[in-house]
Tab-separated table of C-alpha atoms and ligand atoms in Angstrom:
chain	number	residue	atom	x	y	z
A	8	UNK	CA	15.644	142.660	139.215
A	9	UNK	CA	19.071	141.967	140.676
A	10	UNK	CA	21.095	138.774	140.686
A	11	UNK	CA	19.605	135.567	142.073
A	12	UNK	CA	22.576	133.733	143.578
A	13	UNK	CA	20.454	130.607	144.007
A	14	UNK	CA	19.554	130.273	140.318
A	15	UNK	CA	21.536	127.515	138.564
A	16	UNK	CA	21.817	129.817	135.526
A	17	UNK	CA	24.213	131.986	137.552
A	18	UNK	CA	26.129	129.043	138.994
A	19	UNK	CA	29.434	129.653	137.215
A	20	UNK	CA	29.395	133.444	137.313
A	21	UNK	CA	31.950	133.576	140.151
A	22	UNK	CA	34.179	130.642	139.172
A	23	UNK	CA	35.568	131.395	135.737
A	24	UNK	CA	38.425	133.724	136.730
A	25	UNK	CA	41.565	133.251	138.752
A	26	UNK	CA	42.615	135.762	141.405
A	27	UNK	CA	45.077	138.109	139.760
A	28	UNK	CA	48.598	138.806	140.964
A	29	UNK	CA	47.535	142.379	141.858
A	30	UNK	CA	45.192	140.883	144.471
A	31	UNK	CA	47.778	138.430	145.787
A	32	UNK	CA	50.379	141.217	146.145
A	33	UNK	CA	47.934	143.460	147.997
A	34	UNK	CA	46.897	140.689	150.383
A	35	UNK	CA	50.543	139.840	151.069
A	36	UNK	CA	51.071	143.400	152.325
A	37	UNK	CA	48.327	142.832	154.909
A	38	UNK	CA	48.615	139.174	155.940
A	39	UNK	CA	51.407	136.581	156.034
A	40	UNK	CA	49.166	133.975	154.426
A	41	UNK	CA	51.916	131.342	154.534
A	42	UNK	CA	51.596	131.363	158.355
A	43	UNK	CA	47.826	130.846	158.377
A	44	UNK	CA	46.584	127.457	159.564
A	45	UNK	CA	42.823	127.936	159.320
A	46	UNK	CA	41.303	130.385	156.866
A	47	UNK	CA	37.646	130.875	155.975
A	48	UNK	CA	36.251	132.546	152.857
A	49	UNK	CA	32.713	133.726	153.612
A	50	UNK	CA	30.464	134.386	150.610
A	51	UNK	CA	33.015	132.346	148.657
A	52	UNK	CA	31.017	132.195	145.418
A	53	UNK	CA	32.832	129.888	142.985
A	54	UNK	CA	35.910	129.586	145.198
A	55	UNK	CA	38.262	131.818	143.165
A	56	UNK	CA	39.717	133.377	146.312
A	57	UNK	CA	39.539	130.194	148.436
A	58	UNK	CA	41.887	128.709	145.850
A	59	UNK	CA	44.150	131.780	145.922
A	60	UNK	CA	44.422	131.587	149.732
A	61	UNK	CA	45.505	127.974	149.440
A	62	UNK	CA	47.980	128.810	146.647
A	63	UNK	CA	49.434	131.530	148.852
A	64	UNK	CA	50.137	129.030	151.627
A	65	UNK	CA	47.103	128.806	153.922
A	66	UNK	CA	47.096	125.281	155.349
A	67	UNK	CA	43.326	124.808	155.220
A	68	UNK	CA	40.496	126.886	153.786
A	69	UNK	CA	36.776	126.610	154.501
A	70	UNK	CA	34.482	128.294	151.997
A	71	UNK	CA	30.976	129.278	153.107
A	72	UNK	CA	28.135	130.417	150.896
A	73	UNK	CA	24.356	130.536	151.276
A	74	UNK	CA	23.834	129.385	147.683
A	75	UNK	CA	24.010	125.667	146.868
A	76	UNK	CA	24.431	126.620	143.197
A	77	UNK	CA	27.581	128.647	144.011
A	78	UNK	CA	28.912	125.869	146.240
A	79	UNK	CA	28.564	123.365	143.412
A	80	UNK	CA	30.714	125.510	141.106
A	81	UNK	CA	33.195	126.136	143.950
A	82	UNK	CA	33.570	122.378	144.540
A	83	UNK	CA	34.139	121.806	140.803
A	84	UNK	CA	36.574	124.700	140.607
A	85	UNK	CA	38.663	123.511	143.582
A	86	UNK	CA	38.386	119.757	143.138
A	87	UNK	CA	42.188	119.352	142.951
A	88	UNK	CA	42.618	121.038	146.362
A	89	UNK	CA	42.369	118.562	149.230
A	90	UNK	CA	42.836	121.326	151.832
A	91	UNK	CA	39.726	123.290	150.786
A	92	UNK	CA	36.229	122.387	151.921
A	93	UNK	CA	32.953	124.128	151.198
A	94	UNK	CA	29.958	124.335	153.504
A	95	UNK	CA	26.511	125.803	153.232
A	96	UNK	CA	25.956	128.691	155.631
A	97	UNK	CA	24.883	132.279	156.055
A	98	UNK	CA	27.403	135.044	156.727
A	99	UNK	CA	25.264	136.082	159.705
A	100	UNK	CA	25.232	132.559	161.093
A	101	UNK	CA	28.010	130.523	159.509
A	102	UNK	CA	27.785	127.434	161.706
A	103	UNK	CA	31.600	127.599	162.041
A	104	UNK	CA	33.415	126.850	165.290
A	105	UNK	CA	33.989	129.802	167.678
A	106	UNK	CA	37.484	131.266	168.327
A	107	UNK	CA	39.072	129.016	165.718
A	108	UNK	CA	40.052	130.838	162.498
A	109	UNK	CA	43.296	132.780	161.948
A	110	UNK	CA	41.987	134.555	158.860
A	111	UNK	CA	38.533	135.418	157.542
A	112	UNK	CA	38.036	136.799	154.043
A	113	UNK	CA	34.807	138.442	152.901
A	114	UNK	CA	35.288	139.631	149.341
A	115	UNK	CA	32.445	141.362	147.483
A	116	UNK	CA	30.027	140.164	150.132
A	117	UNK	CA	29.001	143.067	152.362
A	118	UNK	CA	27.052	145.001	149.718
A	119	UNK	CA	24.653	142.032	149.753
A	120	UNK	CA	24.275	142.185	153.543
A	121	UNK	CA	21.643	144.357	155.244
A	122	UNK	CA	22.681	143.771	158.868
A	123	UNK	CA	26.370	144.661	158.828
A	124	UNK	CA	26.698	144.528	162.623
A	125	UNK	CA	25.388	140.935	162.705
A	126	UNK	CA	27.825	139.982	159.929
A	127	UNK	CA	30.839	141.486	161.704
A	128	UNK	CA	29.785	140.033	165.075
A	129	UNK	CA	29.723	136.595	163.463
A	130	UNK	CA	33.208	137.258	162.059
A	131	UNK	CA	34.358	138.226	165.552
A	132	UNK	CA	32.882	135.061	167.046
A	133	UNK	CA	34.679	132.653	164.726
A	134	UNK	CA	38.096	134.360	164.734
A	135	UNK	CA	40.624	133.433	167.409
A	136	UNK	CA	42.184	136.241	169.459
A	137	UNK	CA	44.685	137.969	167.178
A	138	UNK	CA	42.887	136.577	164.112
A	139	UNK	CA	42.673	138.799	161.027
A	140	UNK	CA	39.491	139.895	159.260
A	141	UNK	CA	39.799	141.042	155.633
A	142	UNK	CA	36.787	142.705	154.068
A	143	UNK	CA	36.994	143.770	150.450
A	144	UNK	CA	34.262	145.770	148.780
A	145	UNK	CA	33.589	148.963	146.900
A	146	UNK	CA	32.546	152.148	148.609
A	147	UNK	CA	30.143	154.531	146.820
A	148	UNK	CA	33.266	156.540	145.939
A	149	UNK	CA	34.866	153.494	144.255
A	150	UNK	CA	31.683	152.981	142.227
A	151	UNK	CA	31.446	156.380	140.585
A	152	UNK	CA	34.897	156.577	138.997
A	153	UNK	CA	34.710	157.278	135.283
A	154	UNK	CA	35.280	154.735	132.537
A	155	UNK	CA	38.406	154.294	130.460
A	156	UNK	CA	40.238	151.545	128.556
A	157	UNK	CA	40.975	149.668	131.776
A	158	UNK	CA	38.158	150.812	134.085
A	159	UNK	CA	35.324	149.269	132.092
A	160	UNK	CA	32.872	149.399	135.003
A	161	UNK	CA	32.961	153.200	134.833
A	162	UNK	CA	31.044	152.964	131.546
A	163	UNK	CA	28.149	151.132	133.232
A	164	UNK	CA	27.263	154.069	135.458
A	165	UNK	CA	28.147	156.639	132.782
A	166	UNK	CA	25.498	155.267	130.413
A	167	UNK	CA	22.935	154.305	133.073
A	168	UNK	CA	22.764	156.834	135.933
A	169	UNK	CA	20.134	154.570	137.581
A	170	UNK	CA	23.022	152.207	138.363
A	171	UNK	CA	24.725	154.971	140.377
A	172	UNK	CA	21.622	155.179	142.577
A	173	UNK	CA	21.649	151.399	142.928
A	174	UNK	CA	25.353	151.309	143.845
A	175	UNK	CA	25.033	154.161	146.319
A	176	UNK	CA	22.087	152.467	148.004
A	177	UNK	CA	23.816	149.101	148.423
A	178	UNK	CA	27.463	150.054	149.076
A	179	UNK	CA	28.704	150.962	152.542
A	180	UNK	CA	30.880	154.014	153.031
A	181	UNK	CA	34.159	153.542	154.800
A	182	UNK	CA	33.114	155.361	157.976
A	183	UNK	CA	30.194	152.966	158.449
A	184	UNK	CA	32.393	149.906	157.910
A	185	UNK	CA	35.074	151.139	160.340
A	186	UNK	CA	32.528	152.168	162.998
A	187	UNK	CA	30.654	148.872	162.748
A	188	UNK	CA	33.871	146.835	162.969
A	189	UNK	CA	34.754	148.669	166.173
A	190	UNK	CA	31.244	148.183	167.563
A	191	UNK	CA	31.602	144.451	166.887
A	192	UNK	CA	34.760	144.419	169.044
A	193	UNK	CA	37.577	144.702	166.492
A	194	UNK	CA	40.579	146.957	166.922
A	195	UNK	CA	43.536	147.950	164.734
A	196	UNK	CA	41.173	148.731	161.875
A	197	UNK	CA	43.041	149.738	158.734
A	198	UNK	CA	41.794	150.764	155.275
A	199	UNK	CA	43.559	150.513	151.921
A	200	UNK	CA	42.430	151.335	148.411
A	201	UNK	CA	43.775	149.466	145.421
A	202	UNK	CA	43.180	148.564	141.786
A	203	UNK	CA	42.679	144.851	141.213
A	204	UNK	CA	43.117	143.482	137.724
A	205	UNK	CA	39.849	141.671	137.224
A	206	UNK	CA	40.664	140.007	133.945
A	207	UNK	CA	42.941	140.353	130.939
A	208	UNK	CA	40.798	140.073	127.799
A	209	UNK	CA	42.694	139.070	124.656
A	210	UNK	CA	40.872	141.754	122.657
A	211	UNK	CA	37.721	143.849	122.597
A	212	UNK	CA	35.607	140.987	121.255
A	213	UNK	CA	36.469	138.880	124.328
A	214	UNK	CA	35.576	141.744	126.646
A	215	UNK	CA	32.212	142.249	124.925
A	216	UNK	CA	31.495	138.524	125.131
A	217	UNK	CA	32.287	138.551	128.862
A	218	UNK	CA	29.910	141.483	129.353
A	219	UNK	CA	27.119	139.838	127.375
A	220	UNK	CA	27.156	136.926	129.848
A	221	UNK	CA	26.912	139.410	132.805
A	222	UNK	CA	29.760	137.278	134.216
A	223	UNK	CA	30.717	138.103	137.799
A	224	UNK	CA	29.069	141.511	137.780
A	225	UNK	CA	25.873	141.483	139.800
A	226	UNK	CA	25.087	145.102	138.840
A	227	UNK	CA	24.475	144.009	135.232
A	228	UNK	CA	21.485	142.012	136.469
A	229	UNK	CA	19.827	145.388	137.007
A	230	UNK	CA	19.803	145.959	133.233
A	231	UNK	CA	17.344	144.214	130.929
A	232	UNK	CA	18.576	142.538	127.733
A	233	UNK	CA	17.976	145.643	125.612
A	234	UNK	CA	19.841	147.903	128.053
A	235	UNK	CA	22.713	145.413	128.144
A	236	UNK	CA	22.944	145.606	124.328
A	237	UNK	CA	23.081	149.419	124.519
A	238	UNK	CA	25.855	149.160	127.093
A	239	UNK	CA	27.857	146.747	124.957
A	240	UNK	CA	27.546	149.113	121.955
A	241	UNK	CA	28.632	152.034	124.133
A	242	UNK	CA	31.699	150.149	125.392
A	243	UNK	CA	32.515	148.983	121.868
A	244	UNK	CA	32.573	152.619	120.742
A	245	UNK	CA	34.346	153.958	123.844
A	246	UNK	CA	37.211	151.485	124.220
A	247	UNK	CA	39.902	152.694	121.893
A	248	UNK	CA	42.238	149.702	121.807
A	249	UNK	CA	41.836	146.340	120.193
A	250	UNK	CA	44.799	144.580	121.687
A	251	UNK	CA	44.774	143.004	125.163
A	252	UNK	CA	42.490	144.877	127.568
A	253	UNK	CA	43.615	144.842	131.189
A	254	UNK	CA	40.362	145.349	133.054
A	255	UNK	CA	40.814	146.822	136.526
A	256	UNK	CA	38.419	147.682	139.339
A	257	UNK	CA	38.999	149.989	142.309
A	258	UNK	CA	38.385	148.373	145.684
A	259	UNK	CA	38.645	149.153	149.357
A	260	UNK	CA	40.026	146.614	151.807
A	261	UNK	CA	39.495	146.877	155.543
A	262	UNK	CA	41.773	144.857	157.788
A	263	UNK	CA	40.733	144.383	161.404
A	264	UNK	CA	42.257	142.334	164.202
A	265	UNK	CA	40.334	140.533	166.968
B	431	SAM	C1	29.585	139.009	144.480
B	431	SAM	S1	29.720	137.320	144.937
B	431	SAM	C2	31.432	137.234	145.451
B	431	SAM	C3	31.990	135.837	145.415
B	431	SAM	C4	33.454	135.722	145.833
B	431	SAM	N1	33.654	136.171	147.195
B	431	SAM	C5	34.327	136.520	144.880
B	431	SAM	O1	34.822	137.587	145.274
B	431	SAM	O2	34.543	136.050	143.748
B	431	SAM	C6	28.858	137.295	146.498
B	431	SAM	C7	28.705	135.899	147.057
B	431	SAM	O3	28.185	136.024	148.386
B	431	SAM	C8	27.147	135.064	148.560
B	431	SAM	N2	26.258	135.612	149.601
B	431	SAM	C9	25.464	136.706	149.525
B	431	SAM	N3	24.840	136.912	150.693
B	431	SAM	C10	25.246	135.925	151.528
B	431	SAM	C11	24.962	135.597	152.874
B	431	SAM	N4	24.113	136.330	153.613
B	431	SAM	N5	25.580	134.531	153.411
B	431	SAM	C12	26.436	133.768	152.683
B	431	SAM	N6	26.730	134.028	151.400
B	431	SAM	C13	26.154	135.093	150.832
B	431	SAM	C14	26.520	134.892	147.194
B	431	SAM	O4	25.848	133.653	147.053
B	431	SAM	C15	27.746	135.010	146.289
B	431	SAM	O5	28.340	133.767	146.071
């Protein structure tokens, strides 16, 4: 099991949200995006964050993904944006020009990457000197926080301990990320933790509908249809409010400078 990024069925799974203000505010603390000429969004999925970089003032954004299905949804999602282009490529070998980009974003990508050193070395190659690398992912620690009315993801691992094993096996701890960034040549490595509002659901019904589509949550592809139903029942019983649900996830961001 696990998500198949190349399957057309999953094409829109990473294009139906917009990047929340909590993300934009956090990024602003780390990068003056309005001064960025050339940004790249590697593992761009449906272009949610390519669009946000443009909205925040980046002059041009290049989105890269190894899935043609994702790129199709990204192109649809960003069709109004003349300063965003999408190209097919692998994070380990992007095909992008060397020493060119001012900013590279890799959001929710590295837990899908086996050779982290190769990924970071490619990031180093394409950034110009002084260019900024932003990696956003969850550490094992971020993945085992308990569930509550806003941290819905906590209920996934609470009900299915097998998902904890899966998360721990695929998520990098912070020490590994920092060490590998330094090995790839980066300096000024900085780490921040933050809660990103993933989505505001109008009510519980909307949240349950979002979960039933496994939208934007690759871990739910490790549950079969029956297990997903059990999870939805569990969340229905556990979430105590039926007004707007502000769903938040805990993330780690690493900023590194070439
Ligand atoms: C979890 S999604 C995140 C999408 C987007 N960055 C976001 O945060 O909404 C991971 C994306 O990385 C892409 N991906 C995974 N491995 C990749 C690789 N080796 N090279 C390029 N893209 C990759 C997948 O196709 C998918 O679109």
